[in-house]
Tab-separated table of C-alpha atoms and ligand atoms in Angstrom:
chain	number	residue	atom	x	y	z
Z	1	UNK	CA	22.355	11.244	-23.770
Z	2	UNK	CA	22.283	8.920	-20.207
Z	3	UNK	CA	19.554	7.410	-19.600
Z	4	UNK	CA	18.441	5.588	-16.581
Z	5	UNK	CA	15.118	3.420	-16.395
Z	6	UNK	CA	13.448	2.118	-13.187
Z	7	UNK	CA	12.100	-1.011	-13.340
Z	8	UNK	CA	13.222	-4.654	-13.965
Z	9	UNK	CA	11.245	-6.791	-16.538
Z	10	UNK	CA	10.608	-7.722	-19.793
Z	11	UNK	CA	8.300	-3.946	-20.272
Z	12	UNK	CA	11.564	-2.017	-19.510
Z	13	UNK	CA	13.070	-4.882	-21.541
Z	14	UNK	CA	11.153	-3.547	-24.485
Z	15	UNK	CA	11.444	0.835	-23.331
Z	16	UNK	CA	15.034	-0.311	-23.284
Z	17	UNK	CA	15.407	-1.953	-26.278
Z	18	UNK	CA	13.786	0.397	-28.303
Z	19	UNK	CA	14.522	3.705	-26.172
Z	20	UNK	CA	18.446	2.399	-27.194
Z	21	UNK	CA	17.812	2.857	-31.360
Z	22	UNK	CA	17.789	6.690	-30.510
Z	23	UNK	CA	22.129	7.486	-31.806
Z	24	UNK	CA	21.904	10.333	-28.913
Z	25	UNK	CA	21.734	7.728	-25.684
Z	26	UNK	CA	25.330	6.450	-24.542
Z	27	UNK	CA	24.825	4.605	-21.601
Z	28	UNK	CA	21.075	3.422	-20.178
Z	29	UNK	CA	20.650	1.868	-16.688
Z	30	UNK	CA	18.278	-0.557	-15.431
Z	31	UNK	CA	17.675	0.074	-11.644
Z	32	UNK	CA	17.196	-3.079	-11.260
Z	33	UNK	CA	16.978	-4.586	-14.255
Z	34	UNK	CA	17.589	-8.046	-14.538
Z	35	UNK	CA	20.473	-10.255	-15.924
Z	36	UNK	CA	18.451	-10.622	-20.055
Z	37	UNK	CA	18.409	-6.914	-19.915
Z	38	UNK	CA	21.692	-7.036	-18.702
Z	39	UNK	CA	22.410	-7.105	-22.512
Z	40	UNK	CA	21.223	-4.105	-23.630
Z	41	UNK	CA	21.532	-1.731	-20.237
Z	42	UNK	CA	23.862	-1.385	-17.448
Z	43	UNK	CA	22.355	-3.354	-14.208
Z	44	UNK	CA	22.542	-1.201	-10.856
Z	45	UNK	CA	21.282	-3.117	-7.838
Z	46	UNK	CA	18.489	-0.743	-6.879
Z	47	UNK	CA	15.145	-1.505	-6.001
Z	48	UNK	CA	12.113	-0.171	-8.073
Z	49	UNK	CA	10.657	1.326	-4.959
Z	50	UNK	CA	13.978	2.366	-3.585
Z	51	UNK	CA	13.209	5.987	-4.043
Z	52	UNK	CA	15.896	8.541	-2.201
Z	53	UNK	CA	18.226	5.433	-3.289
Z	54	UNK	CA	16.754	5.778	-7.770
Z	55	UNK	CA	17.589	9.646	-6.903
Z	56	UNK	CA	21.309	9.404	-5.023
Z	57	UNK	CA	22.067	6.735	-8.454
Z	58	UNK	CA	20.714	9.660	-11.055
Z	59	UNK	CA	22.492	12.974	-9.600
Z	60	UNK	CA	25.246	11.073	-8.706
Z	61	UNK	CA	25.614	9.535	-12.046
Z	62	UNK	CA	24.781	12.327	-14.125
Z	63	UNK	CA	21.680	11.263	-15.836
Z	64	UNK	CA	19.459	13.322	-18.105
Z	65	UNK	CA	16.608	11.260	-18.678
Z	66	UNK	CA	14.666	9.212	-15.940
Z	67	UNK	CA	12.086	6.677	-17.568
Z	68	UNK	CA	9.805	5.491	-14.019
Z	69	UNK	CA	8.051	2.276	-15.535
Z	70	UNK	CA	6.435	0.937	-12.762
Z	71	UNK	CA	3.105	1.404	-10.896
Z	72	UNK	CA	5.061	1.439	-7.144
Z	73	UNK	CA	7.734	3.821	-7.308
Z	74	UNK	CA	5.547	6.355	-9.528
Z	75	UNK	CA	2.215	6.218	-6.580
Z	76	UNK	CA	5.416	6.807	-4.080
Z	77	UNK	CA	6.360	9.703	-5.562
Z	78	UNK	CA	9.122	8.123	-7.550
Z	79	UNK	CA	8.817	11.586	-10.572
Z	80	UNK	CA	8.513	13.876	-7.592
Z	81	UNK	CA	11.469	13.266	-5.815
Z	82	UNK	CA	13.846	13.466	-9.184
Z	83	UNK	CA	12.267	16.763	-10.652
Z	84	UNK	CA	13.518	18.041	-7.375
Z	85	UNK	CA	16.798	16.880	-7.864
Z	86	UNK	CA	15.768	18.843	-11.838
Z	87	UNK	CA	16.397	15.697	-13.772
Z	88	UNK	CA	13.676	15.050	-16.433
Z	89	UNK	CA	11.811	11.970	-16.536
Z	90	UNK	CA	9.223	10.491	-17.894
Z	91	UNK	CA	6.036	9.154	-16.524
Z	92	UNK	CA	2.867	10.635	-14.508
Z	93	UNK	CA	4.078	12.697	-10.190
Z	94	UNK	CA	2.465	11.278	-7.377
Z	95	UNK	CA	-0.820	13.826	-7.584
Z	96	UNK	CA	-1.498	11.473	-11.212
Z	97	UNK	CA	0.198	8.258	-10.248
Z	98	UNK	CA	-3.357	8.307	-8.103
Z	99	UNK	CA	-5.509	7.007	-10.983
Z	100	UNK	CA	-4.089	3.623	-10.926
Z	101	UNK	CA	-3.141	3.730	-6.917
Z	102	UNK	CA	-6.507	3.999	-5.730
Z	103	UNK	CA	-9.862	3.087	-7.125
Z	104	UNK	CA	-12.188	4.816	-5.089
Z	105	UNK	CA	-10.473	7.775	-6.739
Z	106	UNK	CA	-10.389	6.540	-10.955
Z	107	UNK	CA	-13.979	5.022	-10.091
Z	108	UNK	CA	-14.756	8.664	-8.630
Z	109	UNK	CA	-13.489	10.726	-10.922
Z	110	UNK	CA	-15.004	9.131	-14.129
Z	111	UNK	CA	-18.652	9.563	-11.940
Z	112	UNK	CA	-17.494	12.654	-11.254
Z	113	UNK	CA	-16.712	13.443	-14.965
Z	114	UNK	CA	-19.488	11.620	-17.299
Z	115	UNK	CA	-16.868	8.218	-17.994
Z	116	UNK	CA	-18.705	5.460	-18.699
Z	117	UNK	CA	-17.671	2.398	-16.278
Z	118	UNK	CA	-19.121	0.313	-14.628
Z	119	UNK	CA	-21.897	1.150	-11.858
Z	120	UNK	CA	-20.216	0.782	-8.000
Z	121	UNK	CA	-20.235	0.958	-4.524
Z	122	UNK	CA	-17.653	2.110	-1.862
Z	123	UNK	CA	-17.341	0.873	0.766
Z	124	UNK	CA	-14.819	1.750	4.179
Z	125	UNK	CA	-17.185	-0.623	6.407
Z	126	UNK	CA	-17.527	-4.565	6.324
Z	127	UNK	CA	-20.112	-4.791	7.432
Z	128	UNK	CA	-21.793	-2.044	5.375
Z	129	UNK	CA	-21.006	-4.260	2.945
Z	130	UNK	CA	-21.988	-7.444	3.844
Z	131	UNK	CA	-25.071	-6.436	4.165
Z	132	UNK	CA	-25.103	-4.207	0.234
Z	133	UNK	CA	-24.202	-8.187	-1.029
Z	134	UNK	CA	-26.953	-9.886	0.886
Z	135	UNK	CA	-28.769	-7.807	-2.036
Z	136	UNK	CA	-26.547	-6.716	-5.204
Z	137	UNK	CA	-26.226	-8.661	-8.462
Z	138	UNK	CA	-24.399	-11.493	-8.641
Z	139	UNK	CA	-21.769	-12.066	-10.382
Z	140	UNK	CA	-19.785	-8.888	-8.980
Z	141	UNK	CA	-17.252	-7.776	-8.772
Z	142	UNK	CA	-14.862	-6.907	-5.203
Z	143	UNK	CA	-11.735	-4.798	-5.918
Z	144	UNK	CA	-9.357	-3.509	-3.032
Z	145	UNK	CA	-8.430	-0.022	-3.595
Z	146	UNK	CA	-5.070	0.371	-3.967
Z	147	UNK	CA	-2.356	-1.814	-5.836
Z	148	UNK	CA	-2.054	-5.313	-5.167
Z	149	UNK	CA	0.332	-6.762	-7.487
Z	150	UNK	CA	-2.305	-7.361	-10.460
Z	151	UNK	CA	-4.339	-9.354	-7.754
Z	152	UNK	CA	-6.595	-7.505	-5.840
Z	153	UNK	CA	-9.905	-7.520	-8.340
Z	154	UNK	CA	-12.086	-10.809	-7.698
Z	155	UNK	CA	-14.806	-11.567	-9.868
Z	156	UNK	CA	-17.108	-13.721	-7.255
Z	157	UNK	CA	-21.016	-15.747	-8.769
Z	158	UNK	CA	-21.916	-16.756	-5.649
Z	159	UNK	CA	-22.230	-13.757	-2.430
Z	160	UNK	CA	-20.952	-16.367	-0.251
Z	161	UNK	CA	-17.824	-16.339	-2.507
Z	162	UNK	CA	-18.068	-12.291	-3.295
Z	163	UNK	CA	-18.433	-12.040	0.652
Z	164	UNK	CA	-15.289	-13.788	1.454
Z	165	UNK	CA	-13.361	-11.584	-0.597
Z	166	UNK	CA	-14.957	-8.705	1.761
Z	167	UNK	CA	-13.761	-9.688	4.184
Z	168	UNK	CA	-10.302	-11.198	3.406
Z	169	UNK	CA	-9.552	-7.805	1.483
Z	170	UNK	CA	-10.911	-6.274	5.237
Z	171	UNK	CA	-10.829	-7.966	8.654
Z	172	UNK	CA	-7.527	-10.317	6.928
Z	173	UNK	CA	-6.094	-7.372	5.062
Z	174	UNK	CA	-4.582	-9.431	2.431
Z	175	UNK	CA	-3.377	-6.722	0.844
Z	176	UNK	CA	-2.479	-3.984	3.610
Z	177	UNK	CA	-3.912	-1.060	3.691
Z	178	UNK	CA	-4.532	-1.804	-0.327
Z	179	UNK	CA	-7.702	-3.307	1.301
Z	180	UNK	CA	-9.188	-0.506	3.761
Z	181	UNK	CA	-11.873	0.394	1.241
Z	182	UNK	CA	-13.664	-2.046	-1.489
Z	183	UNK	CA	-15.447	-1.184	-4.577
Z	184	UNK	CA	-17.538	-3.752	-5.001
Z	185	UNK	CA	-19.492	-3.200	-8.870
Z	186	UNK	CA	-21.339	-4.700	-11.243
Z	187	UNK	CA	-19.870	-7.715	-13.842
Z	188	UNK	CA	-19.724	-6.414	-17.352
Z	189	UNK	CA	-19.505	-7.939	-20.394
Z	190	UNK	CA	-18.244	-8.505	-24.143
Z	191	UNK	CA	-14.192	-7.905	-25.587
Z	192	UNK	CA	-11.114	-6.487	-22.855
Z	193	UNK	CA	-9.161	-3.712	-25.232
Z	194	UNK	CA	-5.852	-1.969	-24.080
Z	195	UNK	CA	-4.968	1.068	-25.160
Z	196	UNK	CA	-1.959	2.681	-24.155
Z	197	UNK	CA	-1.701	6.193	-24.701
Z	198	UNK	CA	0.826	8.904	-24.657
Z	199	UNK	CA	0.001	12.512	-23.036
Z	200	UNK	CA	2.149	15.805	-21.735
Z	201	UNK	CA	-1.888	16.702	-19.912
Z	202	UNK	CA	-2.587	18.914	-23.194
Z	203	UNK	CA	-2.527	16.044	-26.467
Z	204	UNK	CA	-3.459	12.605	-25.988
Z	205	UNK	CA	-2.248	10.832	-28.441
Z	206	UNK	CA	-3.182	6.460	-28.417
Z	207	UNK	CA	-1.020	3.999	-29.686
Z	208	UNK	CA	-2.112	0.455	-31.573
Z	209	UNK	CA	-4.708	-1.159	-29.254
Z	210	UNK	CA	-3.791	-4.743	-28.331
Z	211	UNK	CA	-5.084	-7.547	-26.186
Z	212	UNK	CA	-4.614	-9.479	-23.314
Z	213	UNK	CA	-4.307	-13.124	-22.043
Z	214	UNK	CA	-4.092	-13.006	-18.553
Z	215	UNK	CA	-5.294	-15.862	-17.685
Z	216	UNK	CA	-2.930	-18.596	-17.296
Z	217	UNK	CA	-3.599	-21.758	-19.197
Z	218	UNK	CA	-4.906	-22.624	-23.167
Z	219	UNK	CA	-9.002	-20.934	-23.626
Z	220	UNK	CA	-8.651	-18.446	-20.694
Z	221	UNK	CA	-8.554	-21.617	-18.409
Z	222	UNK	CA	-6.881	-21.147	-14.628
Z	223	UNK	CA	-5.728	-18.341	-11.894
Z	224	UNK	CA	-5.471	-14.448	-13.663
Z	225	UNK	CA	-1.343	-14.130	-14.319
Z	226	UNK	CA	-0.322	-10.719	-14.867
Z	227	UNK	CA	-0.203	-12.183	-18.565
Z	228	UNK	CA	1.095	-15.107	-21.019
Z	229	UNK	CA	1.097	-12.953	-23.638
Z	230	UNK	CA	-0.291	-9.857	-25.828
Z	231	UNK	CA	-1.539	-8.972	-30.152
Z	232	UNK	CA	-1.798	-5.484	-31.251
Z	233	UNK	CA	-3.720	-4.750	-33.029
Z	234	UNK	CA	-7.034	-6.023	-31.143
Z	235	UNK	CA	-10.174	-7.337	-33.938
Z	236	UNK	CA	-12.652	-4.846	-31.567
Z	237	UNK	CA	-11.396	-2.176	-30.948
Z	238	UNK	CA	-12.376	-0.867	-34.933
Z	239	UNK	CA	-11.565	2.415	-35.748
Z	240	UNK	CA	-15.418	3.666	-34.601
Z	241	UNK	CA	-14.733	2.002	-32.004
Z	242	UNK	CA	-11.562	4.346	-31.554
Z	243	UNK	CA	-13.250	7.021	-31.935
Z	244	UNK	CA	-15.826	6.858	-29.480
Z	245	UNK	CA	-13.080	5.836	-26.630
Z	246	UNK	CA	-11.358	9.568	-27.626
Z	247	UNK	CA	-14.250	11.457	-27.750
Z	248	UNK	CA	-15.728	10.112	-24.195
Z	249	UNK	CA	-13.449	8.358	-21.726
Z	250	UNK	CA	-9.576	9.584	-23.508
Z	251	UNK	CA	-10.337	12.943	-23.837
Z	252	UNK	CA	-12.534	13.610	-20.845
Z	253	UNK	CA	-10.129	11.697	-18.830
Z	254	UNK	CA	-7.441	14.127	-19.540
Z	255	UNK	CA	-9.610	17.135	-18.560
Z	256	UNK	CA	-11.090	15.867	-16.010
Z	257	UNK	CA	-7.082	14.966	-14.497
Z	258	UNK	CA	-6.169	18.612	-15.320
Z	259	UNK	CA	-9.689	20.070	-13.773
Z	260	UNK	CA	-9.090	18.317	-10.606
Z	261	UNK	CA	-5.491	19.536	-10.793
Z	262	UNK	CA	-3.670	16.159	-11.291
Z	263	UNK	CA	-1.991	16.501	-14.468
Z	264	UNK	CA	-1.418	13.300	-15.391
Z	265	UNK	CA	1.973	13.101	-18.164
Z	266	UNK	CA	3.501	10.154	-19.439
Z	267	UNK	CA	1.265	6.651	-20.824
Z	268	UNK	CA	-2.135	6.377	-19.517
Z	269	UNK	CA	-3.846	2.990	-19.669
Z	270	UNK	CA	-6.701	2.392	-20.445
Z	271	UNK	CA	-8.419	-1.239	-19.458
Z	272	UNK	CA	-11.644	-1.499	-21.427
Z	273	UNK	CA	-14.364	-3.428	-22.159
Z	274	UNK	CA	-16.389	-2.832	-25.341
Z	275	UNK	CA	-20.192	-3.741	-23.280
Z	276	UNK	CA	-23.383	-3.981	-25.959
Z	277	UNK	CA	-23.741	-0.710	-24.126
Z	278	UNK	CA	-20.759	0.655	-25.405
Z	279	UNK	CA	-16.591	0.593	-24.491
Z	280	UNK	CA	-16.441	0.726	-20.831
Z	281	UNK	CA	-13.060	2.091	-18.636
Z	282	UNK	CA	-12.613	-1.125	-16.753
Z	283	UNK	CA	-9.413	0.507	-14.818
Z	284	UNK	CA	-6.764	3.273	-15.651
Z	285	UNK	CA	-3.231	2.320	-15.061
Z	286	UNK	CA	-0.143	5.119	-14.713
Z	287	UNK	CA	1.647	3.195	-16.618
Z	288	UNK	CA	2.711	0.721	-19.873
Z	289	UNK	CA	0.704	-2.469	-19.245
Z	290	UNK	CA	2.976	-5.535	-18.906
Z	291	UNK	CA	2.980	-7.801	-21.618
Z	292	UNK	CA	1.346	-5.046	-23.474
Z	293	UNK	CA	4.707	-2.987	-24.256
Z	294	UNK	CA	6.331	-6.343	-26.127
Z	295	UNK	CA	4.015	-6.069	-28.321
Z	296	UNK	CA	2.623	-1.981	-28.696
Z	297	UNK	CA	6.716	-0.706	-29.125
Z	298	UNK	CA	7.580	-2.926	-31.579
Z	299	UNK	CA	5.057	-1.776	-33.770
Z	300	UNK	CA	6.424	1.906	-33.297
Z	301	UNK	CA	7.985	2.955	-36.083
Z	302	UNK	CA	8.872	6.939	-34.637
Z	303	UNK	CA	11.914	7.433	-31.866
Z	304	UNK	CA	10.832	6.340	-29.147
Z	305	UNK	CA	13.230	8.703	-26.522
Z	306	UNK	CA	12.279	11.195	-28.745
Z	307	UNK	CA	8.087	10.968	-27.915
Z	308	UNK	CA	8.764	10.359	-24.435
Z	309	UNK	CA	11.411	14.342	-24.589
Z	310	UNK	CA	8.182	16.010	-25.954
Z	311	UNK	CA	6.761	15.160	-23.198
Z	312	UNK	CA	7.949	15.762	-20.662
Z	313	UNK	CA	8.709	19.133	-22.259
Z	314	UNK	CA	4.708	19.100	-22.488
Z	315	UNK	CA	5.277	19.523	-26.711
Z	316	UNK	CA	3.564	16.228	-27.580
Z	317	UNK	CA	2.145	18.023	-30.619
Z	318	UNK	CA	5.213	18.414	-32.282
Z	319	UNK	CA	6.392	15.135	-31.567
Z	320	UNK	CA	6.724	12.313	-34.261
Z	321	UNK	CA	4.447	9.173	-33.370
Z	322	UNK	CA	3.330	6.333	-36.000
Z	323	UNK	CA	3.078	2.443	-35.238
Z	324	UNK	CA	3.438	0.973	-38.695
Z	325	UNK	CA	0.774	-1.118	-40.233
Z	326	UNK	CA	1.641	-4.529	-39.055
Z	327	UNK	CA	0.604	-7.137	-36.516
Z	328	UNK	CA	2.777	-8.151	-33.311
Z	329	UNK	CA	2.250	-11.168	-30.499
Z	330	UNK	CA	4.243	-11.779	-27.752
Z	331	UNK	CA	4.497	-15.398	-26.321
Z	332	UNK	CA	5.375	-15.471	-22.765
Z	333	UNK	CA	7.965	-18.405	-20.999
Z	334	UNK	CA	6.946	-18.484	-18.149
Z	335	UNK	CA	8.139	-21.228	-14.411
Z	336	UNK	CA	5.715	-23.667	-14.534
Z	337	UNK	CA	3.265	-23.270	-11.937
Z	338	UNK	CA	3.408	-19.787	-12.017
Z	339	UNK	CA	1.302	-18.079	-10.742
Z	340	UNK	CA	1.488	-20.284	-7.592
Z	341	UNK	CA	5.218	-22.199	-6.239
Z	342	UNK	CA	7.753	-22.640	-9.066
Z	343	UNK	CA	11.890	-23.035	-9.270
Z	344	UNK	CA	14.319	-21.697	-10.685
Z	345	UNK	CA	17.495	-21.197	-11.859
Z	346	UNK	CA	17.564	-23.363	-14.999
Z	347	UNK	CA	19.824	-22.354	-18.041
Z	348	UNK	CA	18.145	-20.227	-20.605
Z	349	UNK	CA	19.482	-21.092	-23.817
Z	350	UNK	CA	17.985	-18.793	-26.923
Z	351	UNK	CA	18.836	-16.570	-30.689
Z	352	UNK	CA	20.603	-13.264	-29.622
Z	353	UNK	CA	18.889	-12.003	-32.889
Z	354	UNK	CA	15.403	-11.995	-32.372
Z	355	UNK	CA	12.536	-9.621	-30.103
Z	356	UNK	CA	13.334	-11.487	-26.997
Z	357	UNK	CA	11.968	-9.569	-23.508
Z	358	UNK	CA	13.137	-10.868	-20.584
Z	359	UNK	CA	11.552	-10.077	-16.975
Z	360	UNK	CA	12.826	-12.931	-14.662
Z	361	UNK	CA	16.638	-14.113	-15.128
Z	362	UNK	CA	20.030	-14.061	-13.205
Z	363	UNK	CA	23.591	-14.208	-14.050
Z	364	UNK	CA	25.155	-16.545	-13.784
Z	365	UNK	CA	29.174	-15.639	-14.776
Z	366	UNK	CA	28.044	-16.350	-18.551
Z	367	UNK	CA	24.759	-18.512	-18.021
Z	368	UNK	CA	21.535	-16.869	-18.476
Z	369	UNK	CA	19.384	-18.515	-15.494
Z	370	UNK	CA	15.570	-18.417	-15.088
Z	371	UNK	CA	14.619	-16.153	-12.303
Z	372	UNK	CA	11.432	-15.687	-12.025
Z	373	UNK	CA	7.249	-16.735	-13.093
Z	374	UNK	CA	7.683	-15.064	-15.514
Z	375	UNK	CA	10.538	-15.206	-17.839
Z	376	UNK	CA	10.272	-14.123	-20.811
Z	377	UNK	CA	8.183	-12.609	-24.147
Z	378	UNK	CA	8.945	-13.794	-27.255
Z	379	UNK	CA	7.620	-10.754	-30.157
Z	380	UNK	CA	7.375	-11.594	-33.056
Z	381	UNK	CA	6.130	-8.943	-35.928
Z	382	UNK	CA	4.743	-9.380	-39.324
Z	383	UNK	CA	2.487	-7.897	-42.502
Z	384	UNK	CA	-0.783	-10.063	-40.673
Z	385	UNK	CA	-1.003	-11.347	-37.148
Z	386	UNK	CA	-1.336	-14.906	-38.852
Z	387	UNK	CA	1.663	-14.971	-39.651
Z	388	UNK	CA	2.734	-12.680	-36.046
Z	389	UNK	CA	1.614	-15.332	-34.347
Z	390	UNK	CA	2.951	-18.449	-36.428
Z	391	UNK	CA	6.563	-16.767	-36.527
Z	392	UNK	CA	6.097	-16.144	-32.503
Z	393	UNK	CA	5.372	-19.882	-32.029
Z	394	UNK	CA	8.182	-20.524	-34.392
Z	395	UNK	CA	10.750	-18.446	-32.543
Z	396	UNK	CA	9.763	-20.217	-28.904
Z	397	UNK	CA	10.863	-23.312	-30.479
Z	398	UNK	CA	14.402	-21.826	-30.208
Z	399	UNK	CA	14.162	-20.946	-27.211
Z	400	UNK	CA	14.827	-23.860	-24.549
Z	401	UNK	CA	15.435	-23.347	-20.140
Z	402	UNK	CA	13.811	-26.312	-17.996
Z	403	UNK	CA	10.069	-26.480	-16.407
Z	404	UNK	CA	9.189	-24.170	-18.824
Z	405	UNK	CA	4.951	-22.922	-20.169
Z	406	UNK	CA	3.634	-21.397	-22.064
Z	407	UNK	CA	-0.329	-21.132	-23.690
Z	408	UNK	CA	-0.437	-22.432	-27.380
Z	409	UNK	CA	-3.493	-20.130	-28.081
Z	410	UNK	CA	-1.892	-16.658	-28.055
Z	411	UNK	CA	-3.908	-14.401	-30.866
Z	412	UNK	CA	-6.560	-17.303	-31.610
Z	413	UNK	CA	-9.395	-15.397	-30.248
Z	414	UNK	CA	-7.859	-12.236	-32.280
Z	415	UNK	CA	-7.713	-14.595	-35.080
Z	416	UNK	CA	-11.159	-15.774	-34.583
Z	417	UNK	CA	-12.433	-12.877	-34.372
Z	418	UNK	CA	-11.472	-11.527	-37.749
Z	419	UNK	CA	-12.366	-14.240	-39.618
L	1	LIG	P1	-8.654	-5.086	-13.353
L	1	LIG	O1	-6.726	-5.677	-12.410
L	1	LIG	O2	-8.821	-3.930	-12.973
L	1	LIG	O3	-7.293	-4.846	-14.440
L	1	LIG	O4	-8.896	-6.155	-13.353
L	1	LIG	C1	-9.209	-7.744	-13.621
L	1	LIG	C2	-9.642	-8.832	-14.695
L	1	LIG	O5	-10.658	-8.856	-13.925
L	1	LIG	C3	-9.884	-7.699	-16.676
L	1	LIG	O6	-9.107	-7.448	-16.857
L	1	LIG	C4	-11.508	-7.791	-16.618
L	1	LIG	O7	-10.880	-8.817	-16.935
L	1	LIG	C5	-11.866	-8.853	-15.016
L	1	LIG	N1	-13.254	-7.179	-14.438
L	1	LIG	C6	-12.298	-6.028	-13.431
L	1	LIG	N2	-13.792	-5.672	-13.494
L	1	LIG	C7	-14.545	-6.099	-13.902
L	1	LIG	C8	-15.806	-5.745	-14.189
L	1	LIG	N3	-16.426	-5.088	-13.906
L	1	LIG	N4	-16.746	-6.194	-14.580
L	1	LIG	C9	-16.045	-7.680	-15.386
L	1	LIG	N5	-15.240	-7.845	-15.157
L	1	LIG	C10	-14.292	-7.325	-14.751
L	2	LIG	N1	-1.239	-6.485	-18.417
L	2	LIG	C1	-2.157	-5.460	-17.773
L	2	LIG	C2	-1.567	-4.559	-17.153
L	2	LIG	O1	-0.128	-4.659	-17.343
L	2	LIG	O2	-1.776	-3.418	-15.884
């Protein structure tokens, strides 16, 4: 089977490594992939947003199955375009990807179908938003409607900060058209949990839960990043809470999307907050999380490609989906300065036989050079979380590149919760 994966980060590397375990895979392409992914797939220099070129490549190269991993191509309709050419694909179509593509859509969906989430107001007029903020409870959360590279959420602890956020989104258009509408919502508190799920629109199977570490520095200090590390499972997510989420959030979301004529097929990601008033949805993503995928897939004991094929055939109820009882920890190693300015082009040396998922690197002949903010993720699995964390930090010592920086406390909060 000839497989193509659209995207080029650590998440895609983890997906590719897992898909390769299936013996029927004869060739696997990554569009665009990266210098590290090139160890495991044939990288093709086509950007993840270049839908026409992606479809042309798939047709010309007789691709049997495509996986569209990042948000942008999903929201742009990459799956629809591939399906039109008869290419089987894993991922939601454009109509369903809106669940991540528009926060106004997802908030209104949750309100309409009674799915627990933060209270909110939607604004398309800046003056109305500013006058609302005169009396809104503080802290408050200001969100740009559309995709904003994960930066479109501002937690404002003062009225001035909230107003500045609205102005930067609606007047200065720092996120372009993504900020034409904004959501202003209630500030929630509680542990956060990421739950990725497989769904074909009929059946939903949650994957093992995980915990992201979004801030750049130890003890959750510093700027928000794409994610500096993850652990799985998330100890806050007990069996009882999982059951409640299944009943009140997961199944209702799948049903709501069906009722709206936007049946969701692929990986539906629930970003949850376990508030004193029960679990609530912070955000939906229409795709695998990054770096959540780097801890979730190593714990998947069954065959990922087989599950994906079942989803595209709408027979997920017949698929074998099993996760190990163990734990996983992924430590992201980044370029010093990330998420701000940083230098690249430094040689990376690392062990070849480990679960290392490369996110930002390029090849220079035989040499692998740093090529991004997040450079790679080091994952280890073990029977317990403590062992997984210790092993991951041991392996980190075997990875070298100039200007590397990483958090020293990935999993520390989770360990505390266990003890
Ligand atoms: P998002 O980009 O939607 O994942 O939001 C980024 C982060 O902002 C989340 O992971 C939360 O930590 C935080 N956040 C988003 N919405 C809220 C909220 N209503 N209350 C508190 N924190 C929030
Ligand atoms: N790690 C958060 C995300 O993938 O959106």
